[in-house]
CSV table of C-alpha atoms in Angstrom, one decimal:
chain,number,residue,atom,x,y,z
A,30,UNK,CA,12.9,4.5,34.9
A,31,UNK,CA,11.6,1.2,33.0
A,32,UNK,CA,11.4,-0.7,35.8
A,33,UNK,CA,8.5,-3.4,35.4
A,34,UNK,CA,7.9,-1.9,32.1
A,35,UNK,CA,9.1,-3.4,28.4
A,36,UNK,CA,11.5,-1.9,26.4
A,37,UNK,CA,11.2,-2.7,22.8
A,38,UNK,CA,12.8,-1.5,19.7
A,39,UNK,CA,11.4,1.5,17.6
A,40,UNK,CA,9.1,0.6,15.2
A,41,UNK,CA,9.5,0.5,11.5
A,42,UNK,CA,6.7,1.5,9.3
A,43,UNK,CA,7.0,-0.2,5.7
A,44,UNK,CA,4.9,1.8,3.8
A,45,UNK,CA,4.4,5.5,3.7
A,46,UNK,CA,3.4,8.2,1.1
A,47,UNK,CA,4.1,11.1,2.8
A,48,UNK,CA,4.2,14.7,0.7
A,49,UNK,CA,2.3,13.0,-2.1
A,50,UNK,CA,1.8,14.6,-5.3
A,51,UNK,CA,-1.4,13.9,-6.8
A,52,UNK,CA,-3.8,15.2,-9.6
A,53,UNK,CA,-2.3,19.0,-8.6
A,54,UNK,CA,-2.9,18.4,-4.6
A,55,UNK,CA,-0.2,17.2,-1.9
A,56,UNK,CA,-1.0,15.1,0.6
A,57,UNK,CA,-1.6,17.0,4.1
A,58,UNK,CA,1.5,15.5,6.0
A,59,UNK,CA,4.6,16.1,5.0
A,60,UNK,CA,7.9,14.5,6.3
A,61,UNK,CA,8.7,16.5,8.8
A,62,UNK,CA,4.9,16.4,10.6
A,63,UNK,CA,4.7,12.9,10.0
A,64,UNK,CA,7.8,11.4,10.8
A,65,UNK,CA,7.0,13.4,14.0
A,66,UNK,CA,3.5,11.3,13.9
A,67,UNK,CA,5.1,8.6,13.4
A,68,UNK,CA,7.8,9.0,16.7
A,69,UNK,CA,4.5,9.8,18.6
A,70,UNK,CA,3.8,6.5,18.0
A,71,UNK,CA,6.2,4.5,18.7
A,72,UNK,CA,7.7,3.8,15.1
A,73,UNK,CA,11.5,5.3,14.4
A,74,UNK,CA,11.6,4.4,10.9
A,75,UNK,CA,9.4,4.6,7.9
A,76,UNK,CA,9.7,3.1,4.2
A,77,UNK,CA,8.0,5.8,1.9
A,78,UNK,CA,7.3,5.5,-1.7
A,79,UNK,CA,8.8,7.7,-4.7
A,80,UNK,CA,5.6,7.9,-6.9
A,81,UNK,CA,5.7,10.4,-8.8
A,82,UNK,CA,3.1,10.8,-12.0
A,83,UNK,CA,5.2,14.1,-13.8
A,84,UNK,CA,7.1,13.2,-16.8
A,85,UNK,CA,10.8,12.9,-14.5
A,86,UNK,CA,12.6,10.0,-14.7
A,87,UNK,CA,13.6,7.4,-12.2
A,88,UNK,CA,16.5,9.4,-11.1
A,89,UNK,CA,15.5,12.7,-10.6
A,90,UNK,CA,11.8,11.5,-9.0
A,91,UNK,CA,14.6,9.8,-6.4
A,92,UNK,CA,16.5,12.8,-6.4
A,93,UNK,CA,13.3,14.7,-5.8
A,94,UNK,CA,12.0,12.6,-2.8
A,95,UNK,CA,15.4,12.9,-0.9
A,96,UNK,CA,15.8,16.7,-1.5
A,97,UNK,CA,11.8,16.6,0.0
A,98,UNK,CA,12.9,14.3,3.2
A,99,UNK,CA,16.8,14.8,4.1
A,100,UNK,CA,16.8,18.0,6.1
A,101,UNK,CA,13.0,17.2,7.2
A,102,UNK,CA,12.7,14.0,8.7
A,103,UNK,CA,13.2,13.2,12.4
A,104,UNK,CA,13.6,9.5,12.2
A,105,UNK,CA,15.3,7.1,10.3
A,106,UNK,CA,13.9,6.5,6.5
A,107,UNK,CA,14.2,4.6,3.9
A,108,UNK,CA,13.0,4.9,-0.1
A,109,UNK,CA,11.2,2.2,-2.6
A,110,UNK,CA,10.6,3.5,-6.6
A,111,UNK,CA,7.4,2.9,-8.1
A,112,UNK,CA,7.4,1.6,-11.6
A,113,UNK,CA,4.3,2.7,-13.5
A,114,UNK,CA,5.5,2.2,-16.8
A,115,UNK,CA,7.8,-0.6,-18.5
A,116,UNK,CA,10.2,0.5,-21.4
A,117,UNK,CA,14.0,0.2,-21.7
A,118,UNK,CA,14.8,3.6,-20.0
A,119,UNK,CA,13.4,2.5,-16.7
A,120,UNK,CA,15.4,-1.1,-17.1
A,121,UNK,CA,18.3,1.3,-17.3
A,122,UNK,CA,17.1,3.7,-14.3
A,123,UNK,CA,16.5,0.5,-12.1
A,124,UNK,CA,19.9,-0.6,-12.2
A,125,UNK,CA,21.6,2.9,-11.7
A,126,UNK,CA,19.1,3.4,-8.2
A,127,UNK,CA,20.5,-0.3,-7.1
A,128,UNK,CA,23.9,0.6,-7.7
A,129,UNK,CA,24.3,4.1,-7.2
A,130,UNK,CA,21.4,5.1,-4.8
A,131,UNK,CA,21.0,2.0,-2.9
A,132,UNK,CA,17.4,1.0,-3.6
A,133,UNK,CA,16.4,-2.9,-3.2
A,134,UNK,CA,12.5,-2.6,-3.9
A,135,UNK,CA,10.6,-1.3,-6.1
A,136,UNK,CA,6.9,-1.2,-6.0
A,137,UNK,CA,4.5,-2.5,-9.5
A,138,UNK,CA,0.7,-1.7,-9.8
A,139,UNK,CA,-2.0,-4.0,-11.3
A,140,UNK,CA,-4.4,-1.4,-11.2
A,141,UNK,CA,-5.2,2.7,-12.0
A,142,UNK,CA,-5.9,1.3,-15.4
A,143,UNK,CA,-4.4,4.2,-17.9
A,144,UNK,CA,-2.1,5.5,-15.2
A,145,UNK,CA,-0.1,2.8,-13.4
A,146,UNK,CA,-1.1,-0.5,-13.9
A,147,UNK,CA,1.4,-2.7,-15.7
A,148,UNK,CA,0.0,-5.4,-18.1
A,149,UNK,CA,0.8,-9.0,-17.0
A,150,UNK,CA,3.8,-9.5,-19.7
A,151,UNK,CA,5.5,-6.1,-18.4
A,152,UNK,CA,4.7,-7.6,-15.0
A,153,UNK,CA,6.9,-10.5,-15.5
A,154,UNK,CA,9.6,-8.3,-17.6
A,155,UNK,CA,10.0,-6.0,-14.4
A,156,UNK,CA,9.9,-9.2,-11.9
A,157,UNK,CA,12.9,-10.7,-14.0
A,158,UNK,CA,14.4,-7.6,-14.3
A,159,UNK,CA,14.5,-7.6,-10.4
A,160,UNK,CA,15.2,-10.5,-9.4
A,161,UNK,CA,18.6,-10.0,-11.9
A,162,UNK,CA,19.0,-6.7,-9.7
A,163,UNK,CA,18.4,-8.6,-6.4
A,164,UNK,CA,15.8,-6.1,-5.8
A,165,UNK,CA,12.7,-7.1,-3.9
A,166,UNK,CA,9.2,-6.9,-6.1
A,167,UNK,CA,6.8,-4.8,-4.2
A,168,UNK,CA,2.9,-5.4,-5.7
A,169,UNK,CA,-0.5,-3.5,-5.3
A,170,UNK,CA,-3.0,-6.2,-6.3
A,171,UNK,CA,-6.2,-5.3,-7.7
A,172,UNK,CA,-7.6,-6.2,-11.2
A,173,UNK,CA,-7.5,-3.1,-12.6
A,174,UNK,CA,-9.2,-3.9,-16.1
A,175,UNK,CA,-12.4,-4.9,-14.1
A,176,UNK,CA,-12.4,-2.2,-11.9
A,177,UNK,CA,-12.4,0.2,-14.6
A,178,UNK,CA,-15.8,-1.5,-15.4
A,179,UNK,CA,-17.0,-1.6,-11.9
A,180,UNK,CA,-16.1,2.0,-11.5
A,181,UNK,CA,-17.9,3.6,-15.2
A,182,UNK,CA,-21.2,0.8,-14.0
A,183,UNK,CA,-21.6,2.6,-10.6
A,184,UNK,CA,-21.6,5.8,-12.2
A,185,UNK,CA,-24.2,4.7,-14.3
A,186,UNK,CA,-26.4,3.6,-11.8
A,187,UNK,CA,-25.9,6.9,-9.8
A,188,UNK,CA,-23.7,5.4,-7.2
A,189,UNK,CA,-22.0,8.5,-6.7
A,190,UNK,CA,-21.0,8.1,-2.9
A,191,UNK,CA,-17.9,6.2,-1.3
A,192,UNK,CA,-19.9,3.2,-1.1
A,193,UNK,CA,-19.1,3.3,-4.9
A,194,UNK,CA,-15.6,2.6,-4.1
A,195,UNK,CA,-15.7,-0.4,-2.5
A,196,UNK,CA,-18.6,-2.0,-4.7
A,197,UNK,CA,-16.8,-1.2,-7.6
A,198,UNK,CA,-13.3,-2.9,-6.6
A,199,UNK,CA,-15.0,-6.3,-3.9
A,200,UNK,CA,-12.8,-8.5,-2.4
A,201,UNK,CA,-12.7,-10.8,-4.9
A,202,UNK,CA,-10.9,-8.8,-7.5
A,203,UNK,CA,-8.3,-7.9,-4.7
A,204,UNK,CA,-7.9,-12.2,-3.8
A,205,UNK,CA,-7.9,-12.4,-7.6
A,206,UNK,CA,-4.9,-9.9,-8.3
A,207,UNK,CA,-2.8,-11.4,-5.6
A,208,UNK,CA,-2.5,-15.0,-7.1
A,209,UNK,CA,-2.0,-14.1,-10.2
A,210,UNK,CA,1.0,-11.8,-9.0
A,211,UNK,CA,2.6,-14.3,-7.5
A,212,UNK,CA,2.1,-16.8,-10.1
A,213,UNK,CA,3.7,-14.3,-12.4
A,214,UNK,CA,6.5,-14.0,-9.5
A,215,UNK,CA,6.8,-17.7,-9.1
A,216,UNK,CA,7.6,-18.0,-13.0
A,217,UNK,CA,9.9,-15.4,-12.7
A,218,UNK,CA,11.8,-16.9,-9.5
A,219,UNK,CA,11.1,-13.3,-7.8
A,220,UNK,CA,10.5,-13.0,-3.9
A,221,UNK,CA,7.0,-11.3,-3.8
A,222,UNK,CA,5.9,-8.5,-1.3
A,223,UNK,CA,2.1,-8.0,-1.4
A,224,UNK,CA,1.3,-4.1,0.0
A,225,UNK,CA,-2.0,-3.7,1.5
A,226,UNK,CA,-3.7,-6.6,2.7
A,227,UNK,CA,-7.1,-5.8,3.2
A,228,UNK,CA,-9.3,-8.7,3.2
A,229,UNK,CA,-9.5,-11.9,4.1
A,230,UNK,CA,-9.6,-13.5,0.4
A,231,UNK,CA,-6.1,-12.2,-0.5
A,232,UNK,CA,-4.8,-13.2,2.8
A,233,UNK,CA,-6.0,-16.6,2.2
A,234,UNK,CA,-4.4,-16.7,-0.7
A,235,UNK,CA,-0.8,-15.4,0.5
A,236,UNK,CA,-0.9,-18.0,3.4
A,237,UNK,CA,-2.1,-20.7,0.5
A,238,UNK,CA,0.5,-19.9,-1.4
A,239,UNK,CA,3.5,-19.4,1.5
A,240,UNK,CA,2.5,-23.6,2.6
A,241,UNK,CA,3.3,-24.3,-1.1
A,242,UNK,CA,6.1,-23.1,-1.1
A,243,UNK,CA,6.3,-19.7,-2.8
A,244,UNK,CA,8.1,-16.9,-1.7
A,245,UNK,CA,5.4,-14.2,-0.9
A,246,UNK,CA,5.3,-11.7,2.0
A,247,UNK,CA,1.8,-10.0,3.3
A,248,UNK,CA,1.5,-6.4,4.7
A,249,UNK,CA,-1.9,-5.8,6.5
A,250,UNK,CA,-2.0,-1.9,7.2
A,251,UNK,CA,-3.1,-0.1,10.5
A,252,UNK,CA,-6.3,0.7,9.0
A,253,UNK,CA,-7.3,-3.7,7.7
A,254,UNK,CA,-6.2,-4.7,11.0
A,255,UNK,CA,-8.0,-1.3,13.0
A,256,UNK,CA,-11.2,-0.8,11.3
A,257,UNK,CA,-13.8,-2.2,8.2
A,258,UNK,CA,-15.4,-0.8,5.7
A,259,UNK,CA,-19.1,-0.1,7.1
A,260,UNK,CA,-18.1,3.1,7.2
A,261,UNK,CA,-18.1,3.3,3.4
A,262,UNK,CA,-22.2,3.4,3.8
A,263,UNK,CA,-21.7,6.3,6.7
A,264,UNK,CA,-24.5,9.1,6.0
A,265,UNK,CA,-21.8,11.8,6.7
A,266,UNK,CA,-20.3,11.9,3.2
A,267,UNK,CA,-17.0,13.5,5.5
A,268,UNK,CA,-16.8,10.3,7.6
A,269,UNK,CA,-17.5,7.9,4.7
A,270,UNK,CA,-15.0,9.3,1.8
A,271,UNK,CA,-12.2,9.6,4.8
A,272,UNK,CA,-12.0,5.9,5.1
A,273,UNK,CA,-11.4,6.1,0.7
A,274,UNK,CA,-8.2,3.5,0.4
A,275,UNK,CA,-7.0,1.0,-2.2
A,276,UNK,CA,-8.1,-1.7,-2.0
A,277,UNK,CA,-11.0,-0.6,0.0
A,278,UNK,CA,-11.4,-1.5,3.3
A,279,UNK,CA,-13.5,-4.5,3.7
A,280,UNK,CA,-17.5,-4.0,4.5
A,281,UNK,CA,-17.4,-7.7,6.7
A,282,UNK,CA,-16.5,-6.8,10.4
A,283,UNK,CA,-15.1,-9.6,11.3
A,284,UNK,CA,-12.0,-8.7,8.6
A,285,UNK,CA,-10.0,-6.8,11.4
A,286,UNK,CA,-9.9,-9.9,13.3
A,287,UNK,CA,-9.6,-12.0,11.0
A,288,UNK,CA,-5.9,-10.4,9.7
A,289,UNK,CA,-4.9,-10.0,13.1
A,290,UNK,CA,-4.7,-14.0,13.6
A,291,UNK,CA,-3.2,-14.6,10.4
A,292,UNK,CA,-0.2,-11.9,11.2
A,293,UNK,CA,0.3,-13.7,14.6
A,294,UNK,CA,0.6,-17.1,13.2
A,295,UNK,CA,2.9,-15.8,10.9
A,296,UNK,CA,0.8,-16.0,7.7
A,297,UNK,CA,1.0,-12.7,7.6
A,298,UNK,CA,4.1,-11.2,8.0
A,299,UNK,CA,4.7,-6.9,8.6
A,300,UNK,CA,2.5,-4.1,9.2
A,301,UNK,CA,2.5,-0.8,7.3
A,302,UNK,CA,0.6,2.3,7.4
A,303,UNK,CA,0.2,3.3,3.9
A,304,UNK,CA,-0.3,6.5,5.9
A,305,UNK,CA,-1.2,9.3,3.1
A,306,UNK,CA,-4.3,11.1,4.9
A,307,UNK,CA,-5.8,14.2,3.1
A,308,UNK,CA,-8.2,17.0,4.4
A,309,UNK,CA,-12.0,16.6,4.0
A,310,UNK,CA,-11.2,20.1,1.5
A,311,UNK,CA,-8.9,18.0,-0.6
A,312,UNK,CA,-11.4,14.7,-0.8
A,313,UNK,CA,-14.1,17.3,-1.4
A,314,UNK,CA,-13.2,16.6,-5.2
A,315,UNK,CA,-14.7,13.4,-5.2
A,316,UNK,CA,-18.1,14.5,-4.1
A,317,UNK,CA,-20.2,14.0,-6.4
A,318,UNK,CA,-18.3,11.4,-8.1
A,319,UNK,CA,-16.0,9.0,-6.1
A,320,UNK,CA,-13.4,7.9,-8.3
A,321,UNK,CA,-12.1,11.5,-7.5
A,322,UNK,CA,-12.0,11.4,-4.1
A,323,UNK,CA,-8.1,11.2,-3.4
A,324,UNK,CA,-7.1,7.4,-2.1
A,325,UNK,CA,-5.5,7.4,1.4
A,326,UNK,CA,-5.6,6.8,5.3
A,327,UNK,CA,-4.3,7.6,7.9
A,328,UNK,CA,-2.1,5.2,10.4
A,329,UNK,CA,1.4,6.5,10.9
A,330,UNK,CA,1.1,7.5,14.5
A,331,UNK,CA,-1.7,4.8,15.5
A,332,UNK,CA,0.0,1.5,13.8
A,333,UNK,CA,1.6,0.0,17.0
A,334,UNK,CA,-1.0,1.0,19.4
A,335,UNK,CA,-3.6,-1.2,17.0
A,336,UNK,CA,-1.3,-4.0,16.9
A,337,UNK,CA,-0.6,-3.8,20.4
A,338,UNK,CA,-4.1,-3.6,21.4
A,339,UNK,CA,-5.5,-5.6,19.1
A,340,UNK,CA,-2.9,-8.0,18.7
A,341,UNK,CA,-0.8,-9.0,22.0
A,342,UNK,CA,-3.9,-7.1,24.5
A,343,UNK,CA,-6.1,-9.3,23.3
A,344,UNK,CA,-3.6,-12.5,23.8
A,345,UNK,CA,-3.4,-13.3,20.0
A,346,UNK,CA,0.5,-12.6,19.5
A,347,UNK,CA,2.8,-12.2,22.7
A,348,UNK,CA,5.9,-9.2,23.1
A,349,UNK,CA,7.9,-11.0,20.6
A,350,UNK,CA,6.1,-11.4,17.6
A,351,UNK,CA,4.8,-8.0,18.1
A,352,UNK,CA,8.5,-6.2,17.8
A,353,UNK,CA,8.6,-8.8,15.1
A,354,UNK,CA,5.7,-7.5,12.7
C-alpha cells in the first residue's frame, strides 16, 4: 500500500552507453544487467548512445545497437547516433534514421582529437543539417585541440596518474567548448543539448546564455551532482582511475552543490547517467599512462537516489521539480 507515501513516475535516464565497444574492450554492463540497474533505481527508461568507432555506417551501427538491446532490455529505451565524422554519406544516413528509424538526436563531439571531434565548420554543417531534419543537436564540449596539448605536456612531465586527466582537460576548456557550441548553434538556429555538465564554468555559461535568449539545454550527470574530483589525487590508483570521465570531474568540492542549485532553479535542466562503468581489469590499461585508461562512470542505478537526496532532502528542489529533471 502507498498510503502516506509518494508515487512518482519512473525515471528516465538521458544518457547511457551501455555494451560499449571500445579500443577491443566492452564496457562491463550490458543492457540486460543495466537496464535491470537502472529499474533498481527507480528509472524505467534510458536514452543510450549508438557510438560505434568500426568502419559501419549509420544504419547498420543503428541496426547493430537494436539487435544488442531488443530481446535484452527490461525497461523502456530509446536510441541517439553519434556523428564522429562529417561527409555527404552521413548527411544521407541522418535523414534515412529520422525517417525510417525514428531518431530525433544525434549526439557531435568537440573533442577525442583524431577520433571524433568535429572541426567548428563541420560543426555548423551537421547543426544545419539538423535543425532541417528537426533533429535535436546533442554536444560533448571540450576543446579538444588543447587537450591534445595538455594531454602529450603531462606525459612529458611524468604525470602518468589520473590526476593527469583532469589537469590536462580544467574547467576552463570545458566552459570554453560550451559557448562556442552554442554560438555555432545560435548561427545555425539549432536547439542545443549540452551532455555532461560537470563544472560550474560551463553551467554558468548555459544559464548565461538561456537568460539571453538561446535555446540551450544542460545535463549534469549522477556523478557532477554526487561526487568531485579529489579523488583524481586518491593514492589507490584503483580508486583514482575509477572516477576517469569526460570531462573530468571537477577537483573544487563545492561543484556538487553548486549544480544541484542551478538544476532546481531551472538553469539546469535533466539529469543523465552517462553510466558506462568498466572493471579496475579493463582500466588497468591506462596504468602507467592515463590517456588509456577507458572514460566512464557509473550512475544508472544511483541517479535518483542523488537527486533525491541531494536535491529535494536537502530542501533545494521540492517533489515536482524532481519528477521533472
Amino acid at each position: 500500500p502507498a498510503e502516506g507515501k509518494l508515487v512518482i513516475p519512473g525515471g528516465i535516464d538521458t544518457h547511457t552507453h551501455l555494451q560499449f565497444p571500445k579500443n577491443g574492450i566492452t564496457s562491463v554492463d550490458d543492457f540486460a544487467q543495466g537496464t535491470k540497474a537502472a529499474a533498481a533505481g527507480g528509472t524505467t527508461m534510458i536514452v543510450d548512445c549508438v557510438l560505434d568507432s568500426s568502419d559501419c555506417s549509420l544504419i547498420e551501427s543503428y541496426d547493430k545497437w537494436r539487435g544488442m538491446a531488443d530481446d535484452a532490455v527490461v525497461g523502456d529505451y530509446a536510441l541517439n547516433v553519434a556523428i564522429t565524422k562529417w561527409d555527404n554519406k552521413v548527411k544521407i544516413d541522418m535523414e534515412k534514421l529520422v525517417h525510417q528509424r525514428g531518431v530525433n538526436a544525434f549526439l557531435v563531439f568537440m573533442s577525442y582529437k583524431d577520433k571524433w571531434q568535429l572541426t567548428d565548420s563541420e560543426l555548423y554543417q551537421a547543426f544545419c543539417h539538423m535543425r532541417d531534419l528537426g533533429a535535436l543537436a546533442l554536444v560533448h564540449a571540450e576543446n579538444g585541440d588543447v587537450i591534445k596539448q595538455g594531454e602529450d605536456e603531462m606525459i612529458k612531465q611524468g604525470v602518468i596518474g589520473p590526476e593527469g586527466h583532469e589537469m590536462s582537460r580544467p574547467e576552463e576548456v570545458e566552459a570554453e567548448a560550451v559557448q562556442r557550441a552554442i554560438t555555432i548553434a545560435d548561427q545555425a538556429n539549432c536547439p542545443l543539448y549540452v551532455v555532461r555538465v560537470m563544472s560550474k564554468g560551463s553551467a554558468d555559461v548555459i544559464a548565461e546564455c538561456r537568460k539571453k535568449g538561446y535555446v540551450v539545454f544542460g545535463e549534469p550527470i549522477a556523478a557532477s551532482l554526487g561526487t568531485d574530483g579529489t579523488q583524481y589525487w586518491n593514492t589507490k590508483w584503483r580508486e583514482a582511475a575509477a572516477h576517469v570521465t569526460s570531462p573530468p570531474l571537477r577537483p573544487d568540492p563545492t561543484t556538487p552543490g553548486y549544480l544541484m542549485d542551478l538544476l532546481a532553479n531551472g538553469d539546469l535542466q535533466v539529469t543523465g547517467s552517462a553510466h558506462c562503468a568498466w572493471t579496475t581489469g579493463q582500466r588497468a590499461a591506462g596504468e602507467h599512462d592515463f590517456t588509456k585508461i577507458p572514460h566512464g562512470v557509473n550512475g544508472i542505478e544511483e541517479r535518483m537516489s542523488i537527486v533525491w537526496e541531494n536535491g529535494v532532502a536537502t530542501g533545494k528542489m521540492d517533489e515536482n521539480t524532481f519528477v521533472a529533471v
